[in-house]
mmCIF file of C-alpha atoms and ligand atoms in Angstrom:
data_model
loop_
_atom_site.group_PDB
_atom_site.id
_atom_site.type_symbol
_atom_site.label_atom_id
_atom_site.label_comp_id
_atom_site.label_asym_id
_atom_site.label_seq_id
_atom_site.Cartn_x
_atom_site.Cartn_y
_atom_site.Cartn_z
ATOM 1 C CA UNK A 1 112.539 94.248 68.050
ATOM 2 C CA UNK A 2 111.535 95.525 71.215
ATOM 3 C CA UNK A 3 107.990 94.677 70.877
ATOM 4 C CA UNK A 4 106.567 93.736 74.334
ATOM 5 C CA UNK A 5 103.528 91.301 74.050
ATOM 6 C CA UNK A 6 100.408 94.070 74.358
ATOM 7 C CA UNK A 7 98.729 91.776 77.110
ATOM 8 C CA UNK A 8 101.601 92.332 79.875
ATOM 9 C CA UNK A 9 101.318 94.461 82.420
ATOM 10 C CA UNK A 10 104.610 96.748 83.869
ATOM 11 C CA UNK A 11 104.229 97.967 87.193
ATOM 12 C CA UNK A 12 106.746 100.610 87.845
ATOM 13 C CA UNK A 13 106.941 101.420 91.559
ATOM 14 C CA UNK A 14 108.903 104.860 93.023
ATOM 15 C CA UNK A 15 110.178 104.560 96.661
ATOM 16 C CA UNK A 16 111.389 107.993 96.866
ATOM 17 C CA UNK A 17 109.351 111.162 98.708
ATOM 18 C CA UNK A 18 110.450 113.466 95.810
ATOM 19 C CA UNK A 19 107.854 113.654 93.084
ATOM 20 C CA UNK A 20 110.528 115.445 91.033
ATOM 21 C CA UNK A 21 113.326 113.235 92.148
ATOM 22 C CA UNK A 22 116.122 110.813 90.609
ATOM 23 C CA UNK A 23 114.369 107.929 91.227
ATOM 24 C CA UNK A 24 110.911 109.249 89.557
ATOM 25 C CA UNK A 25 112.807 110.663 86.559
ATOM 26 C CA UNK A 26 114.330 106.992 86.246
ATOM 27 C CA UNK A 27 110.821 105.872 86.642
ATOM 28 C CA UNK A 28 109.377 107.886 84.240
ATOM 29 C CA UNK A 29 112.121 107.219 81.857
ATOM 30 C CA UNK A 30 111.097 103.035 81.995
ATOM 31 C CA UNK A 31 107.124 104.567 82.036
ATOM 32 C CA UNK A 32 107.611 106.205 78.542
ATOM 33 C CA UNK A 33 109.689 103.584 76.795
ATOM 34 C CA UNK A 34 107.061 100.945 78.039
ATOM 35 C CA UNK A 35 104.500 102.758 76.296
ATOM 36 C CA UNK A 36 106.494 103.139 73.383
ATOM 37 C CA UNK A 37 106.769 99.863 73.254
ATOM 38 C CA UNK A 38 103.446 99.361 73.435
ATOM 39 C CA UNK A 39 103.501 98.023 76.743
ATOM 40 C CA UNK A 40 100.464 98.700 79.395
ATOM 41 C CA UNK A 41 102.616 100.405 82.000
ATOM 42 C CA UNK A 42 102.136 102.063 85.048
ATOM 43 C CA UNK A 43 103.973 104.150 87.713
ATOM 44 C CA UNK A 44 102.851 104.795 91.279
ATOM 45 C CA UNK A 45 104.714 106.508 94.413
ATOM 46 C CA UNK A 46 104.487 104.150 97.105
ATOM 47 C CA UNK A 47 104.158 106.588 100.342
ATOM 48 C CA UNK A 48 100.336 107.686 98.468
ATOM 49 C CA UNK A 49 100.090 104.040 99.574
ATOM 50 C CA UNK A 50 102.130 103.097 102.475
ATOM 51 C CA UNK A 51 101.890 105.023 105.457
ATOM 52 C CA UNK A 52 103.007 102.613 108.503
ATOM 53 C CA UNK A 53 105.311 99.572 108.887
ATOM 54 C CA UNK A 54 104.177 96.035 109.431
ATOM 55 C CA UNK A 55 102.983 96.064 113.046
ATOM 56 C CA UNK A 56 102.559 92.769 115.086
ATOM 57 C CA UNK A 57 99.518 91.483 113.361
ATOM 58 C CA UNK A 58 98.988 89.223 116.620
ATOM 59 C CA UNK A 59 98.641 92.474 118.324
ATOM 60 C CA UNK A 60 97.306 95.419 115.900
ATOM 61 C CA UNK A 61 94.958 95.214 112.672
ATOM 62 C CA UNK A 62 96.484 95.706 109.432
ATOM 63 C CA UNK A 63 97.222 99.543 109.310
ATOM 64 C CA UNK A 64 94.389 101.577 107.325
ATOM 65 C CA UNK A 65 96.488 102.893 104.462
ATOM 66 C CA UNK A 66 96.144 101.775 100.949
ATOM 67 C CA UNK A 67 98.644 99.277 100.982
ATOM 68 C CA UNK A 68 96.375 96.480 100.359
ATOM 69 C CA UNK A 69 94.745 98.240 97.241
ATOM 70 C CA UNK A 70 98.348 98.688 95.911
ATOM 71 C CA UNK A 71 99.147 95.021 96.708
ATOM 72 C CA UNK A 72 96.359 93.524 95.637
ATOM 73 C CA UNK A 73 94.872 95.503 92.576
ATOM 74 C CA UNK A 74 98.222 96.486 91.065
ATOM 75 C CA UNK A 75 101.434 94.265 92.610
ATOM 76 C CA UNK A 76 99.880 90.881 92.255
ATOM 77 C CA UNK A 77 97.587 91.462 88.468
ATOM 78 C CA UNK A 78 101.039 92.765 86.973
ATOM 79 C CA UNK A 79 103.168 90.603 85.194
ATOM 80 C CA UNK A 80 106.434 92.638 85.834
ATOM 81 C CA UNK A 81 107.734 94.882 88.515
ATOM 82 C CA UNK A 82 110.000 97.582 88.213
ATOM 83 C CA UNK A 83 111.418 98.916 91.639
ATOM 84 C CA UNK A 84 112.496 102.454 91.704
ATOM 85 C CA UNK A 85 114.837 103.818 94.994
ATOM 86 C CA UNK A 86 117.015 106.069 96.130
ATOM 87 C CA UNK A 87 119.936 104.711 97.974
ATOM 88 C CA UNK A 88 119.544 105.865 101.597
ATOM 89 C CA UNK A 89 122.001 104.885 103.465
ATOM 90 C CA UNK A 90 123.507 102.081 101.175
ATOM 91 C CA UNK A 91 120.372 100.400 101.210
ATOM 92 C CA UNK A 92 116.349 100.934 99.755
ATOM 93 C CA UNK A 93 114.837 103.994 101.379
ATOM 94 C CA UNK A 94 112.066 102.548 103.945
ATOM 95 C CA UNK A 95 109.576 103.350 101.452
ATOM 96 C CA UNK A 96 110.526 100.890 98.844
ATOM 97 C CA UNK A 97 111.567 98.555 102.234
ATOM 98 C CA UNK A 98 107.884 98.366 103.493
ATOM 99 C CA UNK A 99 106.633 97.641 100.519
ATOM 100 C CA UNK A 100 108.250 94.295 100.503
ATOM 101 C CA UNK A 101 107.638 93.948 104.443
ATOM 102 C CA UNK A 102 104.152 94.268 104.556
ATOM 103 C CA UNK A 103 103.413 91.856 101.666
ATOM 104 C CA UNK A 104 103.996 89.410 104.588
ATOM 105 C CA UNK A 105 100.097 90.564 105.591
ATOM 106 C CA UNK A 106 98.923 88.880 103.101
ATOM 107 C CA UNK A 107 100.940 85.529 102.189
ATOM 108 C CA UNK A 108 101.248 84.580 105.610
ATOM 109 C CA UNK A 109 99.200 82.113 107.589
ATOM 110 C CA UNK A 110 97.602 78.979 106.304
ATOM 111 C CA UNK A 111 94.079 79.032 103.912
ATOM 112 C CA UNK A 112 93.747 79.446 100.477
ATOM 113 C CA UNK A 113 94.027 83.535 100.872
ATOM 114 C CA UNK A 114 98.045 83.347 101.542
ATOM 115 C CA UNK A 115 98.015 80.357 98.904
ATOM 116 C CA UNK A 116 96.377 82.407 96.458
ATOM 117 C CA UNK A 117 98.749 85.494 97.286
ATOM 118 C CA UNK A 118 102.055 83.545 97.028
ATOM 119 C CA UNK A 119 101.051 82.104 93.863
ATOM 120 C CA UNK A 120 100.598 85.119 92.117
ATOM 121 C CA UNK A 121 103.883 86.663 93.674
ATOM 122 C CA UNK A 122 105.596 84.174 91.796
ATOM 123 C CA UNK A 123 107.221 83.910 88.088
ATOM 124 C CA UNK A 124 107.349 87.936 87.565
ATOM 125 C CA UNK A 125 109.998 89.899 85.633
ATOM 126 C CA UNK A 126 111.811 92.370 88.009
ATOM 127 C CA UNK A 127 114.335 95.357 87.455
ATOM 128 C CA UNK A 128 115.679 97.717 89.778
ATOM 129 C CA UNK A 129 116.701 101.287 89.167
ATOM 130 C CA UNK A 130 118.191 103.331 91.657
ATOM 131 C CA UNK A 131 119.301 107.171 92.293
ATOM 132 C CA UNK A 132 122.547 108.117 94.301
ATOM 133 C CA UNK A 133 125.146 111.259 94.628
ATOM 134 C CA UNK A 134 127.558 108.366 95.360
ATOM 135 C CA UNK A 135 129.001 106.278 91.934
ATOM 136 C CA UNK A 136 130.776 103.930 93.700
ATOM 137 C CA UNK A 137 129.293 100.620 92.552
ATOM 138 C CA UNK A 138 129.190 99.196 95.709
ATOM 139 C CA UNK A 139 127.170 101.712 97.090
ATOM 140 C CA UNK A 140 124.006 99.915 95.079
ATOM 141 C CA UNK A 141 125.089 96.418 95.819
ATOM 142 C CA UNK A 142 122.871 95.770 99.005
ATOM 143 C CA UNK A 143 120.115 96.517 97.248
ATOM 144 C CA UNK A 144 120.764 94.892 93.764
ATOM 145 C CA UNK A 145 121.458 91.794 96.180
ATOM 146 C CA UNK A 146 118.564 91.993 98.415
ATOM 147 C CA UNK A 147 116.177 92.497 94.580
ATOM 148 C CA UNK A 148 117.843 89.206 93.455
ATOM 149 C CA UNK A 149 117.156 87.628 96.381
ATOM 150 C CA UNK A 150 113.362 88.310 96.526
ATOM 151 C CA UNK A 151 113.542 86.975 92.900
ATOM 152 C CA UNK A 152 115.044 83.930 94.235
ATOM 153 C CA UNK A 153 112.414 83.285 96.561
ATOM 154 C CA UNK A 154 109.528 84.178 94.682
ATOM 155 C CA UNK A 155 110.620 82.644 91.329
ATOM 156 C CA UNK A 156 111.153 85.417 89.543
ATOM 157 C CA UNK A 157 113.109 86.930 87.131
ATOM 158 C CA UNK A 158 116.051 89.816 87.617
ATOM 159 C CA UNK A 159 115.718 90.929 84.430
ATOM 160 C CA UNK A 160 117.420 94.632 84.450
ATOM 161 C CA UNK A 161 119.057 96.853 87.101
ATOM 162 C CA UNK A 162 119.950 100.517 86.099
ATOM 163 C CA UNK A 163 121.761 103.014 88.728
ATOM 164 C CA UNK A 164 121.630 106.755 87.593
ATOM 165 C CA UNK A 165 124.458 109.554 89.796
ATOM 166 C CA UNK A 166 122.763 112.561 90.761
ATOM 167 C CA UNK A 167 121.421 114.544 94.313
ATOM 168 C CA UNK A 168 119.946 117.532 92.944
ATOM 169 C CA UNK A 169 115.693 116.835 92.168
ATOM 170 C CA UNK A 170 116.323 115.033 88.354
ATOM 171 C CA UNK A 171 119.775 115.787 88.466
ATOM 172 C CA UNK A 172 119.991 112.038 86.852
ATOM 173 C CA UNK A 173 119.199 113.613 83.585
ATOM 174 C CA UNK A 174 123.140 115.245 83.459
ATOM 175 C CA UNK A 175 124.268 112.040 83.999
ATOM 176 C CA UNK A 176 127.131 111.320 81.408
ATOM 177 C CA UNK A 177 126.730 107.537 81.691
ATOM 178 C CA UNK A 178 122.888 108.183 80.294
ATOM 179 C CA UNK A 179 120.996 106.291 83.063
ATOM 180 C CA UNK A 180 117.590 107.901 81.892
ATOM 181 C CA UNK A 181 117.860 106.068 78.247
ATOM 182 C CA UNK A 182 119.006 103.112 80.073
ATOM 183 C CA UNK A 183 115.436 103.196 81.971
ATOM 184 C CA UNK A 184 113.673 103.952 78.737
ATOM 185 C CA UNK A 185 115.456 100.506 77.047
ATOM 186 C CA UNK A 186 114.619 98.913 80.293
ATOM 187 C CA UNK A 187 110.804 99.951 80.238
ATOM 188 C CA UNK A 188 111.060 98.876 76.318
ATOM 189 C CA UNK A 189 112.289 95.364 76.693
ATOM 190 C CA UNK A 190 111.067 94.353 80.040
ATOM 191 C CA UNK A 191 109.465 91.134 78.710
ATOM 192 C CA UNK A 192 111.549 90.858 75.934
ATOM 193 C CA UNK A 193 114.991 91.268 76.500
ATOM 194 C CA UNK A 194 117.296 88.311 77.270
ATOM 195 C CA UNK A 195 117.469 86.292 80.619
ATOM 196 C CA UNK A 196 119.395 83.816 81.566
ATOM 197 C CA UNK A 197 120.850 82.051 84.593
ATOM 198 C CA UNK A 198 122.023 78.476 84.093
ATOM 199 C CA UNK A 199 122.885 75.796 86.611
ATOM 200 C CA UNK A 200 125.564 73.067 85.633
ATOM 201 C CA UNK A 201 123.345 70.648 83.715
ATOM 202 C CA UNK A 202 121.463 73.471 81.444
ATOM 203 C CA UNK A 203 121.856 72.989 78.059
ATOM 204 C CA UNK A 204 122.968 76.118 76.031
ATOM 205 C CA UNK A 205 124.648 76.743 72.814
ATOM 206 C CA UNK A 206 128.050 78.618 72.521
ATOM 207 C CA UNK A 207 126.836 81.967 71.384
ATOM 208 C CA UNK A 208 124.723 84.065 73.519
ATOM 209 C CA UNK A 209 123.309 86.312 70.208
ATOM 210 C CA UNK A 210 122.191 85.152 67.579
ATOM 211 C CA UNK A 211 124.338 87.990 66.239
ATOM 212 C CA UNK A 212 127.378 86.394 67.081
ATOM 213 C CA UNK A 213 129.387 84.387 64.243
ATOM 214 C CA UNK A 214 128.935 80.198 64.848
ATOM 215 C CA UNK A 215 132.421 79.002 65.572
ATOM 216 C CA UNK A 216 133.477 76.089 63.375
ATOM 217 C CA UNK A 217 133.737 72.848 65.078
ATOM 218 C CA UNK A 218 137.494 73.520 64.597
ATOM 219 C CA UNK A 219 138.195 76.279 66.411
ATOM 220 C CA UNK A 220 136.330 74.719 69.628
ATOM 221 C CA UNK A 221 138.693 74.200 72.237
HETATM 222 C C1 FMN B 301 118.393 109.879 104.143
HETATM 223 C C2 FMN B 301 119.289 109.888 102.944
HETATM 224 C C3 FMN B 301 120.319 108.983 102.864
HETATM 225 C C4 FMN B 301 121.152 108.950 101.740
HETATM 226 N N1 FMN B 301 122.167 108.033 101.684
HETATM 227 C C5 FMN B 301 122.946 107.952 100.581
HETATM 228 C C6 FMN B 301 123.982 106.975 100.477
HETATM 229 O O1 FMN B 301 124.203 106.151 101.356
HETATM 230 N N2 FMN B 301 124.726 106.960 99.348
HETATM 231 C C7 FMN B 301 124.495 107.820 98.311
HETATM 232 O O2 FMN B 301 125.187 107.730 97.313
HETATM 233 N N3 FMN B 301 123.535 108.773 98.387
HETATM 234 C C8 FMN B 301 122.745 108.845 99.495
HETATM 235 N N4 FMN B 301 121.746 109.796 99.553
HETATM 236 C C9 FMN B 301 121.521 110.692 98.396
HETATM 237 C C10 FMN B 301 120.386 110.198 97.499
HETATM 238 O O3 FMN B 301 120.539 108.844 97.155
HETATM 239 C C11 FMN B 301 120.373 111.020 96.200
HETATM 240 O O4 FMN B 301 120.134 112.377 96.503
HETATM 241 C C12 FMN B 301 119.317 110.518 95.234
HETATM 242 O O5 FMN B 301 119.463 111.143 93.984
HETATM 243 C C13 FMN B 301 117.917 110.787 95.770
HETATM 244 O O6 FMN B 301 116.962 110.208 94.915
HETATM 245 P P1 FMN B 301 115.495 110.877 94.734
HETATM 246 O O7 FMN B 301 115.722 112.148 93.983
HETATM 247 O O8 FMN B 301 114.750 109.865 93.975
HETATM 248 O O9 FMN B 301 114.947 111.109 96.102
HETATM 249 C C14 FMN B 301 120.938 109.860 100.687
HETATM 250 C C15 FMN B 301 119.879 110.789 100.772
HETATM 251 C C16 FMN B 301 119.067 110.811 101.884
HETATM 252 C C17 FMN B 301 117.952 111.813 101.958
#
């Protein structure tokens, strides 16, 4: 049931410094049930990639990190993207932040480069997971709007958002509402599961599962 189609490709991406942190054990969580899945997965920490912010290009070179390897040989080739964070500060930690900032050196400007770029940031599936001691909802709802946003622009797909409580390094794991399995089902059905966001004129039956009984014509309203 959760079989993902072997051919895609599930980037998982860890915006936290902590190697042993919430956000990593959330990542690593999505990372295994990929791969039991069957799913060619990967996870990478973005500060081994991303050591600067986007300067004034006008002014400075692109910065001489490995951004553009992680932008170009794993962002852009993977059909999904799973963004892992801590909350800092009610919002993405600058890690996960520049990630999405310098992307802007290569789609923008004219040429078929940035034309190239944009169309292959386009028509991903994207999930979120994020680590905080808070478990106030709101505390994640910057984020999970800024994500869905992105998705908007790009044409992609917000397929899966998980938020795991904990401050200690993997303190996630203690976690009564189970946010580590949650990652693992995530990882597992990241191409598979169910997506759907309608405007007024698309057509749709009643029943969202095909689980769910058919209602007789009768008891319609
Ligand atoms: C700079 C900083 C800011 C933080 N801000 C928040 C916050 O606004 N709300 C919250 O619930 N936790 C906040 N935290 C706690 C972290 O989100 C929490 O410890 C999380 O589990 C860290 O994830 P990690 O282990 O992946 O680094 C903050 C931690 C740091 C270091």
């Amino acid at each position: 049931m959760n079989s993902h189609h072997p051919e895609k490709r599930l980037l998982i991406l860890v915006g936290s410094p902590r190697r042993d942190g919430n956000s990593a054990a959330l990542g690593a969580a999505a990372l295994r049930g990929a791969e039991a899945a069957g799913a060619s997965a990967t996870l990478l920490f973005l500060d081994d990639y991303i050591q600067e912010f986007l300067p004034d290009l006008r002014r400075k070179p692109a910065p001489s990190d490995r951004y553009a390897e992680l932008f170009l040989e794993h962002f852009l080739p993977a059909d999904g993207a799973l963004i892992c964070t801590p909350i800092y500060w009610y919002g993405m930690s600058a890690q996960t932040k520049a990630f999405f900032d310098r992307s802007f050196g290569h789609y923008a400007g004219a040429g078929p480069e940035p034309e190239r770029v944009k169309a292959r940031m386009a028509g991903k599936r994207l999930g979120l997971a994020v680590a905080s001691e808070e478990t106030y909802p709101g505390a994640a709802l910057g984020i999970v709007h800024q994500v869905q946003e992105y998705a908007r622009y790009t044409h992609s797909d917000f397929v899966g958002y998980v938020h795991g409580v904990g401050n200690l390094r993997g303190e996630v794991e203690a976690d009564p509402w189970q946010p580590l399995e949650a990652a693992a089902r995530l990882g597992a059905d990241f191409f598979t599961r169910k997506y759907s966001d309608y405007r007024i004129e698309t057509p749709r039956a009643r029943n969202v599962w095909e689980s769910a009984e058919q209602p007789t014509a009768r008891e319609r309203p």
